[in-house]
């Protein structure tokens, strides 16, 4: 496959959460162009089945390929957990998920071999973090916990409301009572609650943000394949945003996550791909 | 259009919420057969745009027509608000929404001419309840309020948790301070919080449940058109449930809403319709 260095990175998510991954890619790879797709017409993925998530992911990858992307990041834990292996077999473009980088960082971070994972219902039910971590080191104990209200609380602007603190307590109380020393934020929205979760769990717990690790992996992948955009020949990096619905609402939320003004956002009928 | 009396009623919703309408139809029309479709692959509708909601509704109506339904109830406030007029023009089968019956009941119930409406973001943004109420009586003042966290709280089983009480207070505090005497539960999930909302708002407020009113309207429609199933020739009423995803999760929730054991639930690839 021919591939220009200044071809964009494709990033997709079920909605706005993947913007925390975009934020990390921008930090670590400031010269890359990015095409983001948020599947806002069909969000959330967290409560949907594997077949559905695979079908949605295939459609989005076909759409991103129309933008000549040189690599694709599945910036959604649910889709990474449920669809990555399937779409990797199917498409030639290099595809990264967020689960493996997050799992790897946790395996390296844990001292006592006890790791906690918080995520959506689908991610936790898939047990994918446990499988991937134990494939790397079968001695590690993994404790997974679904926190399905975190996403609506964040998206509805309740991050600073005290009920969010109570819901954190409700979901994480049992995990806090264990002796895990490392915790993976296994949903792309959760980094937006990181400081609250860190305060609740205590400073002795290492918090792993897969978004950060994934951007690192992407940088390594691009270096290996000699595909890093060195920034010559272009003025500034281009960021394009596409959604399957409700572009204006997306843009408003996006502006609270990424460090620049999100320009126009285009609506795509993703079911056609 | 030929139509057998024992043909089923089609009922659809973005997910499980419409089951509160099914419950009322079963109470008021115990001899009717029902085909229910819950669009669990694309739930929630509440944050999606009008074009998307119309497209989804058209697909579902085409699916329900393959079941030879004699009438269709859009048991979703968002879809009733955004898609009813459009699909009524397009299809021959009689189609009822929940907004008009709910609005009519409120217009009849209010004494001081001040009505409150709670619903999803999309329903409230559409202003449909206000439009429909003021078309019936232009003197009535309508106060609408979106309560986007109610649905995830109910679906995640937090109905009895005290944060739900706090979220009720957060959303309804300003409405409680007005002198409305009637309130429409403008989202099919909200009847599941009715007793809490009633207690919070006070006994002087009349709570209108559009599910109840819609089942009444359906009964009147069937009588007018001489299509009521009188129950002769059949053993018991048949209830069939279809979803676009995650049938097992749907069935579990459904069993907490309807007064019988929900049998198998079939998954339909709704994007094919």
XYZ file of C-alpha atoms in Angstrom:
546
model
C 0.000 0.000 0.000
C 1.416 3.364 -1.001
C 1.262 5.865 1.772
C 2.227 9.503 1.978
C 3.773 10.774 5.182
C 1.371 13.670 5.283
C -1.648 11.411 4.924
C -3.855 11.785 7.981
C -4.311 9.499 10.968
C -7.885 8.208 11.194
C -9.307 8.151 14.716
C -12.775 6.937 15.601
C -14.977 6.496 18.602
C -18.621 5.915 19.396
C -18.945 9.618 20.119
C -16.949 12.314 21.830
C -14.877 10.186 24.240
C -12.180 9.441 21.677
C -11.239 13.115 21.741
C -9.151 12.352 24.830
C -7.086 10.125 22.496
C -6.926 12.876 19.858
C -5.667 15.215 22.569
C -2.808 12.817 23.354
C -1.951 12.276 19.671
C -1.771 16.040 19.172
C 0.563 16.322 22.184
C 2.882 13.544 21.110
C 2.661 13.874 17.324
C 2.050 17.574 16.717
C 2.780 17.388 12.987
C 0.214 14.745 12.142
C -3.028 15.494 10.363
C -6.058 13.845 11.922
C -9.472 12.800 10.613
C -11.819 12.042 13.512
C -15.113 10.232 13.231
C -17.565 10.177 16.154
C -20.509 7.820 15.733
C -22.911 10.148 17.534
C -25.978 8.690 15.764
C -25.377 5.286 17.342
C -23.632 6.145 20.590
C -23.256 4.524 23.107
C -21.437 1.353 22.055
C -21.043 0.276 25.691
C -24.340 -1.576 25.896
C -24.299 -3.141 22.415
C -23.335 -6.611 21.202
C -20.105 -7.702 19.522
C -21.676 -8.278 16.089
C -23.135 -4.802 16.087
C -19.863 -3.191 17.195
C -17.958 -5.028 14.450
C -20.456 -3.935 11.793
C -20.286 -0.308 12.969
C -16.459 -0.405 13.027
C -16.276 -1.790 9.491
C -18.494 0.995 8.194
C -16.377 3.643 9.893
C -13.103 2.181 8.634
C -14.480 2.163 5.090
C -15.412 5.816 5.549
C -11.967 6.733 6.937
C -10.314 5.006 3.985
C -12.051 7.469 1.681
C -9.884 10.079 3.448
C -6.692 8.156 2.520
C -5.661 7.630 6.142
C -2.228 6.045 6.681
C -3.195 4.432 9.998
C -6.333 4.086 12.126
C -6.738 4.349 15.877
C -9.856 2.820 17.425
C -10.171 5.343 20.232
C -12.977 3.459 21.930
C -12.371 0.756 24.475
C -15.541 -1.113 23.607
C -14.742 -1.249 19.889
C -11.073 -2.034 20.618
C -12.146 -4.869 22.888
C -14.821 -6.305 20.606
C -13.860 -5.433 17.016
C -10.087 -4.903 16.708
C -9.095 -8.498 15.961
C -11.843 -8.881 13.402
C -11.175 -5.649 11.474
C -7.412 -6.170 11.541
C -7.899 -9.381 9.593
C -10.145 -7.638 7.153
C -8.359 -4.381 6.301
C -4.801 -3.680 5.149
C -4.340 -0.278 6.794
C -2.538 -0.548 10.172
C -5.134 -0.416 12.965
C -4.390 0.231 16.645
C -6.758 -0.135 19.561
C -6.524 1.321 23.039
C -6.801 -1.930 25.005
C -3.397 -3.484 24.277
C -1.415 -0.281 24.997
C -3.393 0.256 28.208
C -2.915 -3.350 29.301
C 0.813 -3.233 28.549
C 1.313 -0.082 30.613
C -0.520 -1.649 33.550
C 1.562 -4.827 33.361
C 4.693 -2.684 33.488
C 3.361 -0.463 36.276
C 2.063 -3.007 38.777
C 4.395 -4.093 41.569
C 2.135 -6.452 43.490
C 0.506 -7.943 40.381
C -2.994 -6.689 41.154
C -4.672 -4.485 38.554
C -8.107 -2.888 38.495
C -9.979 -1.961 35.321
C -12.981 0.360 35.079
C -15.001 0.611 31.866
C -18.381 0.338 30.200
C -20.603 -2.686 30.599
C -19.599 -4.123 27.204
C -15.865 -3.674 27.786
C -16.048 -5.291 31.212
C -18.318 -8.110 30.051
C -15.917 -8.890 27.225
C -13.194 -9.460 29.833
C -10.793 -8.257 27.161
C -8.476 -6.351 29.510
C -8.147 -9.435 31.711
C -7.410 -11.662 28.697
C -4.836 -9.290 27.231
C -3.111 -8.644 30.568
C -2.967 -12.334 31.437
C -1.622 -13.141 27.985
C 1.270 -10.791 28.845
C 1.676 -12.124 32.383
C -0.549 -14.930 33.578
C 0.311 -14.243 37.245
C -1.426 -10.872 37.322
C -4.828 -10.704 38.988
C -7.307 -8.396 37.262
C -10.421 -6.944 38.842
C -12.866 -5.368 36.389
C -15.769 -3.071 37.246
C -18.394 -1.537 34.950
C -19.320 2.093 35.724
C -22.109 2.760 33.203
C -23.237 6.088 34.662
C -19.859 7.818 34.305
C -20.377 8.580 30.594
C -23.827 10.187 30.866
C -22.691 12.150 33.940
C -19.684 13.536 32.022
C -21.634 14.224 28.847
C -24.443 15.967 30.720
C -22.008 18.302 32.441
C -22.266 16.780 35.951
C -18.502 16.307 36.316
C -18.319 18.841 39.149
C -21.705 18.016 40.715
C -21.490 16.168 44.018
C -23.641 13.272 42.776
C -20.712 12.339 40.545
C -18.639 11.944 43.688
C -21.337 9.680 45.126
C -21.510 7.593 41.972
C -17.704 7.251 42.054
C -18.045 6.001 45.626
C -20.871 3.642 44.618
C -18.890 2.032 41.801
C -15.364 2.103 43.224
C -15.930 1.401 46.924
C -15.419 -2.360 46.525
C -12.301 -1.852 44.393
C -10.858 0.610 46.881
C -11.076 -2.061 49.567
C -8.836 -4.426 47.579
C -5.059 -4.099 47.380
C -4.741 -3.299 43.663
C -1.818 -0.951 43.034
C -2.690 -0.034 39.420
C -5.931 1.008 37.770
C -6.730 1.273 34.051
C -9.239 3.929 32.958
C -10.796 1.569 30.436
C -13.175 4.039 28.804
C -12.072 7.109 26.879
C -14.394 9.372 28.843
C -12.900 8.433 32.177
C -9.701 10.513 31.879
C -12.067 13.480 32.210
C -12.761 12.203 35.758
C -9.145 11.261 36.407
C -8.396 13.725 39.182
C -11.584 12.785 41.051
C -10.865 9.065 40.663
C -7.250 9.566 41.721
C -8.293 11.495 44.822
C -10.875 8.846 45.687
C -8.581 5.852 45.150
C -5.532 7.436 46.793
C -2.082 8.449 45.595
C -0.656 4.950 46.085
C -2.659 3.708 43.064
C -1.065 4.179 39.657
C -3.692 5.364 37.193
C -3.130 4.188 33.608
C -4.659 6.298 30.839
C -4.746 4.144 27.678
C -5.109 7.296 25.559
C -1.581 8.327 26.503
C -0.169 4.854 25.899
C -1.969 4.525 22.571
C -0.504 7.776 21.262
C 2.944 6.443 22.262
C 2.279 3.202 20.384
C 1.101 5.127 17.348
C 4.316 7.150 17.379
C 6.372 3.957 17.532
C 4.368 2.393 14.723
C 4.812 5.426 12.470
C 8.547 5.521 13.207
C 8.962 1.823 12.420
C 7.173 2.196 9.118
C 8.908 5.505 8.347
C 5.551 7.229 8.141
C 6.006 10.051 10.658
C 4.937 13.396 9.268
C 7.969 15.645 9.744
C 5.890 18.723 9.089
C 7.788 19.895 6.037
C 5.700 21.175 3.197
C 2.709 22.169 5.248
C 1.737 25.203 7.250
C -0.091 23.682 10.209
C -1.614 20.334 11.009
C -5.141 19.802 9.779
C -7.797 18.381 12.057
C -11.071 17.319 10.472
C -14.095 16.181 12.438
C -16.935 14.037 11.160
C -19.925 12.723 13.068
C -22.956 10.619 12.214
C -25.334 13.065 13.924
C -25.844 16.206 16.003
C -22.693 18.006 14.861
C -23.325 21.143 16.886
C -23.643 19.301 20.191
C -20.453 17.392 19.361
C -18.599 20.615 18.593
C -19.624 22.153 21.911
C -18.358 19.177 23.895
C -15.232 18.845 21.738
C -14.284 22.397 22.568
C -14.090 21.414 26.239
C -11.653 18.564 25.498
C -9.198 19.515 22.749
C -6.795 22.442 23.061
C -8.037 24.400 20.053
C -11.273 25.671 18.601
C -13.019 22.849 16.775
C -14.047 24.223 13.387
C -17.068 23.033 11.452
C -18.047 19.413 11.921
C -19.522 17.453 9.047
C -22.340 14.941 9.288
C -21.844 11.642 7.441
C -24.550 9.041 6.790
C -22.371 6.229 8.089
C -24.880 3.479 7.319
C -24.070 4.004 3.633
C -20.486 2.782 4.067
C -56.085 -1.619 2.879
C -57.485 -4.915 4.061
C -57.062 -5.470 7.743
C -57.919 -8.376 9.963
C -59.182 -7.660 13.460
C -56.681 -10.096 14.908
C -53.764 -8.457 13.124
C -51.291 -7.156 15.699
C -50.659 -3.624 16.902
C -47.109 -2.495 16.117
C -45.406 -0.557 18.895
C -41.918 0.867 18.687
C -39.495 2.812 20.785
C -35.814 3.649 20.828
C -35.335 0.916 23.413
C -37.126 -0.354 26.473
C -39.036 2.783 27.510
C -41.949 2.063 25.183
C -42.793 -0.944 27.298
C -44.644 1.409 29.640
C -46.945 2.060 26.657
C -47.255 -1.673 25.956
C -48.221 -2.143 29.591
C -51.080 0.353 29.187
C -52.227 -1.165 25.883
C -52.360 -4.597 27.530
C -54.420 -3.158 30.395
C -56.878 -1.348 28.180
C -56.974 -3.686 25.173
C -56.321 -7.133 26.619
C -57.366 -9.000 23.467
C -54.939 -7.283 21.116
C -51.838 -8.957 19.759
C -48.728 -6.794 19.910
C -45.471 -6.695 17.971
C -42.923 -4.546 19.786
C -39.700 -3.243 18.298
C -37.018 -1.667 20.512
C -34.174 0.024 18.650
C -31.575 -1.001 21.211
C -28.718 -0.819 18.697
C -29.248 2.915 18.208
C -30.724 3.994 21.531
C -30.928 6.726 22.783
C -32.892 8.851 20.331
C -33.052 11.729 22.805
C -29.793 13.319 21.707
C -30.142 12.739 17.948
C -31.282 15.026 15.134
C -34.661 15.113 13.416
C -33.395 13.704 10.105
C -31.852 10.742 11.867
C -34.979 10.063 13.940
C -37.148 10.163 10.803
C -34.846 7.739 8.976
C -34.823 5.344 11.938
C -38.630 5.541 12.257
C -39.142 4.795 8.560
C -36.961 1.700 8.800
C -38.871 0.446 11.833
C -42.284 1.066 10.251
C -41.176 -0.877 7.168
C -40.129 -3.723 9.463
C -43.429 -3.648 11.397
C -45.355 -3.771 8.132
C -43.756 -7.128 7.393
C -45.705 -8.312 10.473
C -49.016 -7.134 8.922
C -49.773 -4.705 11.743
C -53.179 -2.997 11.617
C -51.976 0.134 13.444
C -48.691 1.504 14.763
C -47.973 3.324 18.010
C -44.785 5.370 18.212
C -44.182 4.762 21.911
C -41.298 7.202 22.063
C -41.764 10.878 22.782
C -38.715 11.879 20.771
C -39.823 9.996 17.655
C -43.440 11.138 18.150
C -42.252 14.724 18.418
C -39.820 14.630 15.506
C -41.036 11.967 13.058
C -44.810 11.446 13.401
C -45.945 14.085 10.912
C -43.439 12.954 8.335
C -44.171 9.214 8.540
C -47.939 9.764 8.615
C -47.675 11.404 5.209
C -45.597 8.550 3.937
C -47.371 5.393 5.143
C -50.998 4.268 4.844
C -51.225 2.322 8.097
C -52.742 4.427 10.922
C -49.933 5.775 13.121
C -50.361 7.229 16.607
C -47.760 9.073 18.650
C -47.680 9.750 22.377
C -47.333 13.543 22.231
C -50.835 14.526 21.055
C -52.671 12.275 23.554
C -50.426 13.514 26.379
C -50.900 17.148 25.369
C -54.674 16.725 25.113
C -54.915 15.202 28.578
C -52.888 18.079 30.032
C -55.048 20.694 28.329
C -58.106 19.033 29.855
C -56.505 18.657 33.282
C -55.080 22.120 33.880
C -57.202 24.579 35.808
C -54.872 27.566 35.959
C -53.544 27.100 32.411
C -49.948 26.382 33.441
C -48.435 23.084 32.335
C -44.971 21.639 32.870
C -43.334 19.101 30.564
C -40.297 16.949 31.368
C -38.549 14.937 28.662
C -35.322 14.178 26.844
C -33.168 16.885 25.355
C -34.462 16.273 21.809
C -38.124 16.296 22.849
C -37.712 19.518 24.808
C -35.606 21.195 22.119
C -38.255 20.379 19.538
C -40.765 22.325 21.636
C -43.359 19.919 20.272
C -45.428 19.659 23.461
C -45.642 23.450 23.644
C -46.680 23.686 19.987
C -49.308 20.965 20.254
C -50.736 22.285 23.537
C -50.915 25.858 22.282
C -52.549 24.691 19.052
C -55.290 23.243 21.289
C -55.444 26.297 23.563
C -53.225 29.263 22.863
C -53.762 30.680 26.374
C -51.932 27.861 28.113
C -48.406 28.538 29.313
C -46.010 25.613 28.918
C -42.749 25.195 30.774
C -40.468 22.475 29.371
C -37.451 20.957 31.085
C -34.973 18.353 29.797
C -33.883 15.719 32.327
C -31.291 13.735 30.361
C -29.965 11.691 33.301
C -33.324 10.126 34.217
C -33.098 7.465 31.485
C -29.599 6.170 32.314
C -30.419 6.226 36.029
C -33.542 4.108 35.448
C -31.840 1.748 33.007
C -28.850 1.238 35.291
C -31.092 0.285 38.187
C -30.570 3.458 40.276
C -34.303 4.139 40.630
C -34.188 3.568 44.384
C -30.704 5.016 44.968
C -30.701 8.360 46.729
C -28.713 10.083 43.951
C -31.834 9.709 41.813
C -33.657 11.789 44.398
C -30.915 14.404 44.145
C -31.055 14.454 40.360
C -34.840 14.871 40.558
C -34.246 17.845 42.834
C -31.572 19.215 40.471
C -33.824 19.074 37.413
C -37.219 19.863 38.929
C -36.371 22.448 41.593
C -37.023 25.400 39.270
C -40.284 23.889 38.022
C -41.456 23.201 41.559
C -41.082 26.898 42.330
C -43.542 27.842 39.578
C -47.315 27.543 39.902
C -47.925 24.879 37.251
C -50.811 22.616 38.229
C -50.217 19.871 35.639
C -47.094 18.029 34.545
C -46.587 15.771 31.533
C -44.120 12.888 31.854
C -42.840 13.473 28.329
C -40.518 10.459 28.104
C -41.698 6.858 28.255
C -39.165 5.974 30.937
C -40.407 8.605 33.343
C -43.575 6.778 34.488
C -41.107 4.413 36.178
C -40.173 7.400 38.393
C -43.748 8.627 38.724
C -44.206 8.068 42.440
C -40.902 9.816 43.223
C -41.742 12.737 40.942
C -45.241 12.967 42.390
C -43.902 13.012 45.934
C -41.322 15.646 45.009
C -43.727 17.924 43.144
C -46.585 17.542 45.635
C -50.090 16.122 45.463
C -51.561 19.349 44.081
C -49.861 18.724 40.729
C -51.701 16.495 38.260
C -49.267 14.114 36.627
C -50.140 13.167 33.034
C -48.794 9.857 31.747
C -49.022 9.942 27.917
C -48.734 6.125 27.833
C -52.141 5.855 29.477
C -53.691 8.477 27.205
C -52.186 6.899 24.095
C -53.654 3.487 24.891
C -57.050 5.232 25.296
C -56.621 6.923 21.911
C -55.653 3.638 20.315
C -58.790 2.040 21.695
C -60.919 4.831 20.265
C -59.183 4.579 16.895
C -59.742 0.821 16.704
C -63.402 1.226 17.682
C -63.962 3.915 15.048
C -62.438 1.770 12.343
C -64.153 -1.396 13.636
C -60.783 -3.044 14.128
C -60.951 -4.029 17.805
C -59.923 -7.624 18.372
C -62.848 -9.159 20.236
C -60.759 -12.170 21.233
C -62.869 -14.759 19.469
C -60.984 -17.447 17.616
C -57.796 -17.193 19.617
C -56.563 -18.696 22.831
C -54.546 -15.850 24.336
C -53.076 -12.636 23.075
C -49.672 -12.929 21.450
C -46.870 -10.551 22.346
C -43.773 -10.596 20.178
C -40.627 -8.635 20.952
C -37.950 -7.601 18.484
C -34.857 -5.519 19.118
C -31.960 -4.292 17.017
C -29.397 -5.469 19.582
C -28.644 -7.007 22.977
C -31.820 -9.058 23.245
C -30.949 -10.620 26.588
C -30.419 -7.279 28.342
C -33.698 -6.046 26.871
C -35.537 -9.109 28.119
C -34.204 -8.643 31.648
C -35.371 -5.032 31.810
C -38.666 -5.830 30.077
C -39.461 -8.351 32.780
C -39.375 -5.535 35.329
C -41.949 -3.482 33.360
C -44.579 -5.732 31.791
C -46.884 -7.963 33.851
C -45.841 -11.280 32.293
C -42.713 -13.214 31.482
C -41.176 -11.863 28.293
C -40.395 -14.852 26.098
C -37.571 -14.989 23.601
C -36.637 -11.719 21.950
C -35.456 -11.674 18.359
C -32.701 -9.491 16.964
C -33.425 -7.708 13.675
C -30.845 -5.951 11.496
C -32.970 -2.838 11.243
C -30.614 -0.997 8.886
C -31.696 -3.434 6.159
C -35.266 -2.097 6.146
